[in-house]
Amino acid sequence: MPRGPSSAHSLQRETILNISADTFAVAGYPSATMAVLAARCGVSKSLLYHYYPAKDAILFDLMHEYMTRLQLLVNEVAQLALPAQDGLAELVRRFVREYETSRSRHIVLLNDVKFLPPPEREQVIALERSVVQAFADVIAATYKIDGTRAKVLTMSVFGMINWTFTWLKPGGPLSYAQFAESVVGLLEGGLAGGAQRIGQLAAVEVTKPSTALKI
């Protein structure tokens, strides 16, 4: 019977994906050759090829893994069977929390999917569409609107949360948790709701170790 990959193999693969994501996010996918990735990983190029036959295989693996993780978040919230508005708030919180810990992967997803070969690109895009549709379904249920309008509002929500990496910086006055609450507040109560939720969370945040991100 064939043996599955060893834990050491899985650990090495995860290390390669993490370092590759950071390299793609900073240097750009076209500039990050296999030689560059091998050097960053501290392995020989031949060993890197043992794990991945080509650079686009690394790109696909990290994107597919990341999108699968986002899809899992949607499924986890769905299983909570929350009222629609609470479910939407929880989705926003979990996605923003994931963006904080997967910053490089998120940048790569937004910038580099175009570099995948067509079959792999379609797989990633299909996962993206399923996540967007799940969000739209929750928004449709929350605001009692049809699917077309729900999709417009869904893309507006993603427009708010998808680009945090461009302006949230380490050490600043606003954490990802506070930002998530401001988005929930905006959805529930407009700008006044967003401002109120930031204020409510600020008192809690100052008592914790500083993990805030700088604007």
XYZ file of N, CA and C in Angstrom:
645
model
N 0.854 -1.197 0.000
C 0.000 0.000 0.000
C 0.887 1.243 0.000
N 0.600 2.235 -0.876
C 1.461 3.427 -0.922
C 1.428 4.195 0.382
N 2.569 4.720 0.771
C 2.654 5.529 1.986
C 2.403 6.986 1.652
N 1.731 7.682 2.574
C 1.510 9.105 2.392
C 2.786 9.872 2.672
N 2.777 11.184 2.380
C 3.968 11.995 2.643
C 4.280 12.041 4.125
N 5.566 12.032 4.469
C 5.975 12.090 5.869
C 5.711 13.471 6.438
N 5.710 13.558 7.774
C 5.512 14.860 8.411
C 6.655 15.800 8.061
N 7.871 15.250 7.914
C 9.014 16.082 7.530
C 8.816 16.659 6.140
N 8.273 15.848 5.228
C 8.004 16.327 3.869
C 6.964 17.439 3.892
N 5.902 17.251 4.687
C 4.849 18.259 4.778
C 5.379 19.555 5.383
N 6.246 19.414 6.397
C 6.827 20.594 7.032
C 7.709 21.352 6.051
N 8.524 20.622 5.290
C 9.389 21.260 4.304
C 8.563 21.967 3.238
N 7.505 21.312 2.799
C 6.624 21.915 1.797
C 5.997 23.210 2.318
N 5.546 23.196 3.575
C 4.940 24.394 4.149
C 5.961 25.525 4.274
N 7.195 25.178 4.621
C 8.260 26.176 4.687
C 8.502 26.798 3.313
N 8.546 25.964 2.293
C 8.740 26.464 0.927
C 7.606 27.407 0.538
N 6.386 27.023 0.857
C 5.235 27.867 0.497
C 5.277 29.202 1.237
N 5.615 29.168 2.524
C 5.666 30.410 3.300
C 6.738 31.356 2.758
N 7.919 30.833 2.511
C 9.012 31.672 2.023
C 8.725 32.154 0.603
N 8.143 31.285 -0.219
C 7.805 31.682 -1.585
C 6.750 32.774 -1.584
N 5.750 32.650 -0.715
C 4.709 33.683 -0.637
C 5.320 35.031 -0.274
N 6.208 35.040 0.722
C 6.876 36.282 1.113
C 7.698 36.850 -0.045
N 8.396 35.965 -0.764
C 9.253 36.406 -1.872
C 8.418 36.951 -3.020
N 7.354 36.244 -3.389
C 6.475 36.721 -4.458
C 5.853 38.073 -4.088
N 5.450 38.209 -2.819
C 4.776 39.442 -2.385
C 5.709 40.642 -2.429
N 6.991 40.422 -2.094
C 7.943 41.534 -2.028
C 8.617 41.796 -3.368
N 9.124 40.733 -3.996
C 9.903 40.897 -5.229
C 9.047 40.854 -6.480
N 7.860 40.262 -6.373
C 7.033 40.046 -7.550
C 7.286 38.670 -8.132
N 6.233 38.014 -8.582
C 6.365 36.647 -9.088
C 7.359 36.536 -10.237
N 7.349 37.417 -11.244
C 8.274 37.243 -12.372
C 9.749 37.282 -11.959
N 10.081 38.049 -10.931
C 11.476 38.203 -10.529
C 11.972 37.080 -9.629
N 11.058 36.314 -9.057
C 11.440 35.284 -8.085
C 11.691 33.962 -8.812
N 12.920 33.743 -9.254
C 13.268 32.511 -9.955
C 13.369 31.350 -8.980
N 13.428 30.136 -9.507
C 13.615 28.962 -8.652
C 14.946 29.054 -7.897
N 15.966 29.616 -8.538
C 17.253 29.780 -7.860
C 17.117 30.728 -6.673
N 16.382 31.816 -6.863
C 16.147 32.765 -5.774
C 15.376 32.095 -4.641
N 14.325 31.347 -4.995
C 13.521 30.684 -3.976
C 14.333 29.644 -3.211
N 15.159 28.885 -3.928
C 16.001 27.882 -3.264
C 16.949 28.546 -2.273
N 17.556 29.651 -2.692
C 18.477 30.362 -1.811
C 17.743 30.898 -0.575
N 16.555 31.455 -0.779
C 15.781 31.974 0.351
C 15.371 30.857 1.309
N 15.108 29.663 0.751
C 14.701 28.521 1.567
C 15.888 27.830 2.221
N 17.099 28.157 1.768
C 18.282 27.518 2.319
C 18.474 26.091 1.859
N 18.012 25.799 0.635
C 18.170 24.454 0.068
C 18.780 24.578 -1.322
N 19.233 23.459 -1.860
C 19.743 23.465 -3.230
C 18.582 23.552 -4.214
N 18.876 24.022 -5.420
C 17.827 24.107 -6.428
C 17.294 22.722 -6.775
N 18.167 21.719 -6.777
C 17.728 20.359 -7.087
C 16.765 19.839 -6.023
N 17.005 20.189 -4.748
C 16.091 19.765 -3.697
C 14.747 20.469 -3.834
N 14.780 21.746 -4.193
C 13.531 22.467 -4.405
C 12.722 21.812 -5.519
N 13.405 21.399 -6.592
C 12.714 20.718 -7.690
C 12.174 19.354 -7.247
N 12.752 18.777 -6.211
C 12.228 17.523 -5.664
C 10.823 17.732 -5.110
N 10.575 18.904 -4.542
C 9.262 19.202 -3.977
C 8.314 19.783 -5.013
N 8.833 20.616 -5.891
C 7.993 21.282 -6.890
C 8.694 21.271 -8.241
N 8.020 20.798 -9.296
C 8.665 20.683 -10.607
C 8.874 22.018 -11.313
N 8.143 23.070 -10.875
C 8.252 24.368 -11.527
C 7.730 25.451 -10.590
N 8.085 26.676 -10.896
C 7.675 27.805 -10.050
C 6.163 27.969 -10.033
N 5.504 27.734 -11.186
C 4.052 27.915 -11.196
C 3.342 26.853 -10.352
N 4.013 25.703 -10.122
C 3.438 24.699 -9.222
C 3.426 25.203 -7.785
N 4.458 25.932 -7.404
C 4.493 26.556 -6.071
C 3.383 27.598 -5.971
N 3.273 28.427 -6.997
C 2.256 29.480 -7.002
C 0.861 28.887 -6.869
N 0.590 27.835 -7.632
C -0.731 27.212 -7.571
C -0.987 26.615 -6.196
N 0.001 25.917 -5.651
C -0.183 25.258 -4.365
C -0.511 26.261 -3.272
N 0.227 27.382 -3.223
C -0.030 28.340 -2.142
C -1.365 29.053 -2.339
N -1.744 29.324 -3.603
C -3.037 29.965 -3.851
C -4.191 29.019 -3.553
N -4.062 27.768 -3.998
C -5.125 26.798 -3.776
C -5.298 26.538 -2.282
N -4.197 26.419 -1.573
C -4.248 26.204 -0.125
C -4.918 27.384 0.575
N -4.570 28.590 0.161
C -5.130 29.790 0.787
C -6.628 29.913 0.501
N -7.041 29.707 -0.754
C -8.454 29.806 -1.082
C -9.261 28.707 -0.397
N -8.675 27.532 -0.253
C -9.354 26.457 0.469
C -9.564 26.848 1.927
N -8.571 27.541 2.496
C -8.701 28.024 3.868
C -9.842 29.044 3.975
N -9.954 29.962 3.029
C -11.040 30.947 3.067
C -12.398 30.266 2.907
N -12.445 29.260 2.050
C -13.691 28.516 1.874
C -14.071 27.794 3.167
N -13.070 27.276 3.870
C -13.319 26.611 5.149
C -13.893 27.592 6.170
N -13.394 28.825 6.171
C -13.935 29.839 7.082
C -15.419 30.064 6.821
N -15.785 30.148 5.537
C -17.192 30.326 5.176
C -18.021 29.151 5.691
N -17.513 27.939 5.502
C -18.245 26.747 5.935
C -18.380 26.696 7.452
N -17.317 27.108 8.145
C -17.366 27.103 9.610
C -18.438 28.047 10.128
N -18.531 29.235 9.521
C -19.552 30.196 9.949
C -20.941 29.673 9.609
N -21.082 29.051 8.447
C -22.380 28.503 8.056
C -22.858 27.459 9.062
N -21.929 26.655 9.571
C -22.287 25.602 10.524
C -22.732 26.154 11.874
N -22.410 27.419 12.150
C -22.851 28.029 13.407
C -24.340 28.361 13.384
N -24.926 28.412 12.179
C -26.359 28.682 12.017
C -26.785 29.961 12.745
N -25.981 31.017 12.589
C -26.290 32.302 13.221
C -27.384 33.033 12.451
N -28.089 33.962 13.107
C -28.956 34.855 12.346
C -28.142 35.565 11.260
N -28.784 35.916 10.146
C -28.062 36.401 8.969
C -27.105 37.554 9.288
N -27.564 38.556 10.029
C -26.716 39.711 10.317
C -25.517 39.321 11.168
N -25.727 38.438 12.141
C -24.622 37.973 12.977
C -23.652 37.118 12.163
N -24.186 36.334 11.240
C -23.336 35.518 10.390
C -22.447 36.366 9.505
N -23.002 37.442 8.961
C -22.211 38.349 8.131
C -21.103 39.000 8.954
N -21.428 39.438 10.165
C -20.425 40.054 11.035
C -19.306 39.063 11.345
N -19.671 37.813 11.604
C -18.662 36.810 11.928
C -17.783 36.492 10.724
N -18.377 36.480 9.534
C -17.581 36.277 8.321
C -16.544 37.379 8.157
N -16.966 38.618 8.334
C -16.041 39.740 8.214
C -14.909 39.602 9.219
N -15.252 39.309 10.466
C -14.216 39.178 11.508
C -13.220 38.079 11.160
N -13.702 36.936 10.720
C -12.807 35.813 10.445
C -11.942 36.059 9.212
N -12.507 36.701 8.215
C -11.709 36.988 7.025
C -10.612 38.002 7.345
N -10.945 39.049 8.074
C -9.945 40.051 8.420
C -8.865 39.440 9.302
N -9.248 38.572 10.220
C -8.270 37.884 11.063
C -7.340 37.019 10.213
N -7.900 36.349 9.207
C -7.075 35.529 8.320
C -6.143 36.404 7.490
N -6.623 37.542 7.030
C -5.777 38.448 6.255
C -4.576 38.918 7.076
N -4.784 39.097 8.373
C -3.678 39.547 9.225
C -2.556 38.518 9.271
N -2.917 37.241 9.334
C -1.908 36.191 9.478
C -1.445 35.624 8.143
N -2.117 35.972 7.056
C -1.769 35.445 5.726
C -1.511 36.588 4.743
N -0.875 37.635 5.236
C -0.697 38.855 4.440
C -0.025 38.580 3.096
N 1.090 37.833 3.094
C 1.819 37.583 1.849
C 0.987 36.770 0.869
N 0.324 35.728 1.377
C -0.524 34.921 0.506
C -1.632 35.761 -0.114
N -2.176 36.666 0.674
C -3.263 37.510 0.182
C -2.766 38.431 -0.939
N -1.597 39.013 -0.761
C -1.017 39.864 -1.802
C -0.799 39.064 -3.080
N -0.273 37.854 -2.937
C -0.016 37.002 -4.102
C -1.321 36.650 -4.805
N -2.352 36.333 -4.036
C -3.641 35.996 -4.633
C -4.187 37.156 -5.455
N -4.096 38.360 -4.920
C -4.642 39.519 -5.616
C -3.817 39.912 -6.842
N -2.505 39.674 -6.788
C -1.633 40.185 -7.846
C -1.197 39.162 -8.888
N -1.120 37.878 -8.519
C -0.370 36.941 -9.355
C -1.160 35.786 -9.933
N -2.473 35.741 -9.725
C -3.244 34.633 -10.282
C -3.123 34.580 -11.808
N -2.879 35.723 -12.425
C -2.756 35.779 -13.891
C -1.559 34.999 -14.414
N -0.601 34.683 -13.547
C 0.593 33.957 -13.986
C 0.407 32.436 -13.981
N -0.711 31.953 -13.461
C -0.951 30.518 -13.449
C -1.312 30.012 -14.847
N -0.950 28.782 -15.178
C -1.439 28.174 -16.420
C -2.972 28.133 -16.390
N -3.626 28.226 -17.535
C -5.104 28.321 -17.561
C -5.856 27.287 -16.733
N -5.527 25.990 -16.782
C -6.308 25.037 -15.979
C -6.221 25.310 -14.475
N -5.014 25.599 -13.990
C -4.836 25.892 -12.563
C -5.477 27.229 -12.198
N -5.356 28.204 -13.097
C -5.981 29.509 -12.841
C -7.493 29.360 -12.681
N -8.111 28.535 -13.509
C -9.550 28.333 -13.424
C -9.950 27.665 -12.113
N -9.114 26.777 -11.608
C -9.416 26.145 -10.315
C -9.427 27.174 -9.192
N -8.426 28.053 -9.190
C -8.363 29.081 -8.153
C -9.522 30.057 -8.291
N -9.816 30.461 -9.514
C -10.918 31.399 -9.744
C -12.255 30.772 -9.340
N -12.412 29.470 -9.591
C -13.647 28.790 -9.181
C -13.811 28.831 -7.665
N -12.703 28.638 -6.939
C -12.758 28.736 -5.483
C -13.110 30.162 -5.041
N -12.516 31.147 -5.701
C -12.838 32.542 -5.396
C -14.318 32.808 -5.587
N -14.858 32.326 -6.703
C -16.274 32.559 -6.992
C -17.172 31.916 -5.946
N -16.800 30.733 -5.480
C -17.625 30.056 -4.477
C -17.625 30.827 -3.163
N -16.483 31.408 -2.814
C -16.401 32.202 -1.586
C -17.227 33.479 -1.723
N -17.094 34.146 -2.862
C -17.875 35.362 -3.097
C -19.369 35.056 -3.063
N -19.770 33.944 -3.670
C -21.188 33.592 -3.693
C -21.710 33.308 -2.296
N -20.895 32.647 -1.470
C -21.319 32.370 -0.093
C -21.541 33.669 0.670
N -20.627 34.622 0.477
C -20.787 35.941 1.096
C -22.068 36.597 0.593
N -22.300 36.539 -0.718
C -23.482 37.172 -1.314
C -24.765 36.556 -0.771
N -24.764 35.248 -0.565
C -25.950 34.589 -0.026
C -26.277 35.104 1.369
N -25.232 35.312 2.192
C -25.459 35.834 3.543
C -25.974 37.269 3.476
N -25.394 38.079 2.601
C -25.836 39.465 2.464
C -27.273 39.531 1.950
N -27.616 38.664 0.998
C -28.997 38.628 0.489
C -29.974 38.302 1.615
N -29.594 37.346 2.468
C -30.461 36.971 3.584
C -30.528 38.079 4.634
N -29.404 38.763 4.849
C -29.353 39.810 5.872
C -30.228 40.997 5.507
N -30.127 41.427 4.239
C -30.802 42.660 3.823
C -32.029 42.410 2.965
N -32.419 41.122 2.833
C -33.643 40.760 2.107
C -33.642 41.352 0.692
N -32.585 41.083 -0.049
C -32.481 41.594 -1.410
C -32.181 40.441 -2.366
N -32.317 40.726 -3.672
C -32.066 39.688 -4.665
C -30.565 39.481 -4.863
N -30.239 38.407 -5.598
C -28.851 38.026 -5.768
C -27.996 39.041 -6.481
N -28.566 39.744 -7.461
C -27.786 40.733 -8.211
C -27.339 41.868 -7.310
N -28.274 42.401 -6.540
C -27.916 43.491 -5.623
C -27.001 42.995 -4.508
N -27.226 41.759 -4.074
C -26.362 41.198 -3.030
C -24.926 41.084 -3.524
N -24.751 40.729 -4.805
C -23.400 40.605 -5.353
C -22.706 41.971 -5.373
N -23.444 43.031 -5.706
C -22.868 44.380 -5.695
C -22.397 44.746 -4.286
N -23.237 44.488 -3.293
C -22.859 44.803 -1.917
C -21.700 43.921 -1.449
N -21.691 42.678 -1.894
C -20.594 41.776 -1.534
C -19.263 42.309 -2.029
N -19.230 42.740 -3.296
C -17.985 43.270 -3.836
C -17.596 44.568 -3.133
N -18.581 45.305 -2.651
C -18.281 46.520 -1.882
C -17.617 46.153 -0.553
N -18.105 45.095 0.093
C -17.492 44.643 1.345
C -16.061 44.177 1.098
N -15.870 43.380 0.049
C -14.510 42.925 -0.254
C -13.612 44.103 -0.624
N -14.197 45.126 -1.244
C -13.412 46.325 -1.538
C -12.893 46.993 -0.274
N -13.658 46.882 0.812
C -13.228 47.462 2.084
C -12.147 46.624 2.760
N -12.269 45.296 2.688
C -11.384 44.458 3.509
C -10.203 43.861 2.748
N -10.267 43.815 1.419
C -9.234 43.082 0.672
C -7.907 43.814 0.549
N -7.883 45.110 0.778
C -6.673 45.893 0.501
C -6.035 46.451 1.758
N -6.334 45.833 2.899
C -5.776 46.336 4.154
C -4.250 46.327 4.154
N -3.649 45.388 3.414
C -2.183 45.295 3.414
C -1.533 46.539 2.834
N -2.280 47.370 2.110
C -1.697 48.577 1.516
C -1.640 49.743 2.495
N -2.375 49.649 3.618
C -2.385 50.810 4.508
C -2.286 50.483 5.998
N -2.512 49.243 6.411
C -2.311 48.875 7.817
C -0.862 48.457 8.021
N -0.151 49.181 8.860
C 1.281 48.930 9.079
C 1.564 48.626 10.551
N 2.617 47.865 10.832
C 2.920 47.488 12.215
C 3.122 48.691 13.133
N 2.587 48.564 14.340
C 2.834 49.563 15.372
C 1.903 50.758 15.356
N 0.873 50.749 14.535
C -0.005 51.912 14.422
C -1.177 51.881 15.385
N -2.072 52.860 15.280
C -3.160 53.000 16.245
C -4.351 52.094 15.998
N -4.392 51.392 14.866
C -5.558 50.579 14.532
C -5.134 49.131 14.287
N -5.714 48.206 15.036
C -5.419 46.786 14.843
C -6.379 46.193 13.821
N -6.083 44.993 13.369
C -6.989 44.300 12.448
C -8.328 44.023 13.123
N -8.309 43.699 14.409
C -9.562 43.444 15.124
C -10.428 44.696 15.163
N -9.812 45.838 15.422
C -10.570 47.087 15.416
C -11.111 47.398 14.021
N -10.278 47.150 13.019
C -10.728 47.405 11.651
C -11.930 46.530 11.306
N -11.882 45.259 11.689
C -13.002 44.364 11.424
C -14.279 44.892 12.061
N -14.171 45.375 13.311
C -15.353 45.908 13.983
C -15.870 47.165 13.296
N -14.952 47.987 12.751
C -15.409 49.186 12.046
C -16.188 48.806 10.799
N -15.760 47.749 10.107
C -16.485 47.295 8.920
C -17.857 46.755 9.312
N -17.903 45.954 10.375
C -19.195 45.456 10.858
C -20.104 46.626 11.211
N -19.538 47.630 11.880
C -20.333 48.810 12.233
C -20.840 49.550 11.021
N -20.004 49.669 9.984
C -20.436 50.319 8.748
C -21.585 49.559 8.099
N -21.496 48.237 8.116
C -22.557 47.431 7.516
C -23.862 47.563 8.296
N -23.747 47.657 9.614
C -24.946 47.668 10.440
C -25.500 49.062 10.703
N -24.615 50.079 10.703
C -25.102 51.399 11.080
C -24.496 52.560 10.337
N -23.926 52.320 9.152
C -23.322 53.406 8.401
C -22.049 53.901 9.070
N -21.602 55.095 8.702
C -20.365 55.637 9.255
C -20.441 55.820 10.760
N -21.619 56.177 11.263
C -21.772 56.351 12.706
C -21.555 55.026 13.418
N -22.062 53.943 12.834
C -21.873 52.629 13.437
C -20.414 52.209 13.436
N -19.701 52.505 12.349
C -18.288 52.167 12.280
C -17.484 52.905 13.326
N -17.747 54.190 13.482
C -17.024 54.986 14.464
C -17.309 54.494 15.882
N -18.574 54.139 16.144
C -18.946 53.675 17.475
C -18.247 52.361 17.822
N -18.167 51.427 16.875
C -17.559 50.136 17.155
C -16.049 50.255 17.370
N -15.383 51.138 16.632
C -13.958 51.350 16.883
C -13.758 51.830 18.312
N -14.604 52.755 18.758
C -14.477 53.280 20.107
C -14.724 52.238 21.169
N -15.703 51.356 20.932
C -16.013 50.320 21.910
C -14.854 49.348 22.076
N -14.177 49.009 20.976
C -13.103 48.031 21.048
C -11.799 48.645 21.531
N -11.632 49.958 21.352
C -10.362 50.594 21.700
C -10.015 50.398 23.171
N -11.007 50.471 24.042
C -10.750 50.333 25.470
C -10.244 48.941 25.806
N -10.696 47.939 25.072
C -10.241 46.576 25.297
C -8.830 46.395 24.755
N -8.567 46.961 23.571
C -7.285 46.762 22.903
C -6.119 47.323 23.701
N -6.300 48.442 24.391
C -5.170 49.061 25.072
C -4.688 48.240 26.256
N -5.496 47.294 26.733
C -5.081 46.472 27.862
C -4.305 45.240 27.414
N -4.207 44.993 26.098
C -3.526 43.819 25.569
C -2.143 44.190 25.070
N -1.245 43.185 24.899
C 0.051 43.467 24.274
C -0.154 44.067 22.889
N 0.705 44.990 22.498
C 0.535 45.705 21.235
C 0.797 44.807 20.044
N -0.289 44.529 19.282
C -0.146 43.838 17.987
C -0.752 44.694 16.904
N -0.926 46.005 17.206
C -1.579 46.906 16.272
C -0.727 47.102 15.040
N -1.373 47.502 13.962
C -0.683 47.779 12.722
C -0.774 49.262 12.391
N 0.318 49.781 11.934
C 0.469 51.205 11.707
C -0.134 51.626 10.375
N -0.836 52.767 10.394
C -1.371 53.316 9.146
C -0.307 54.172 8.488
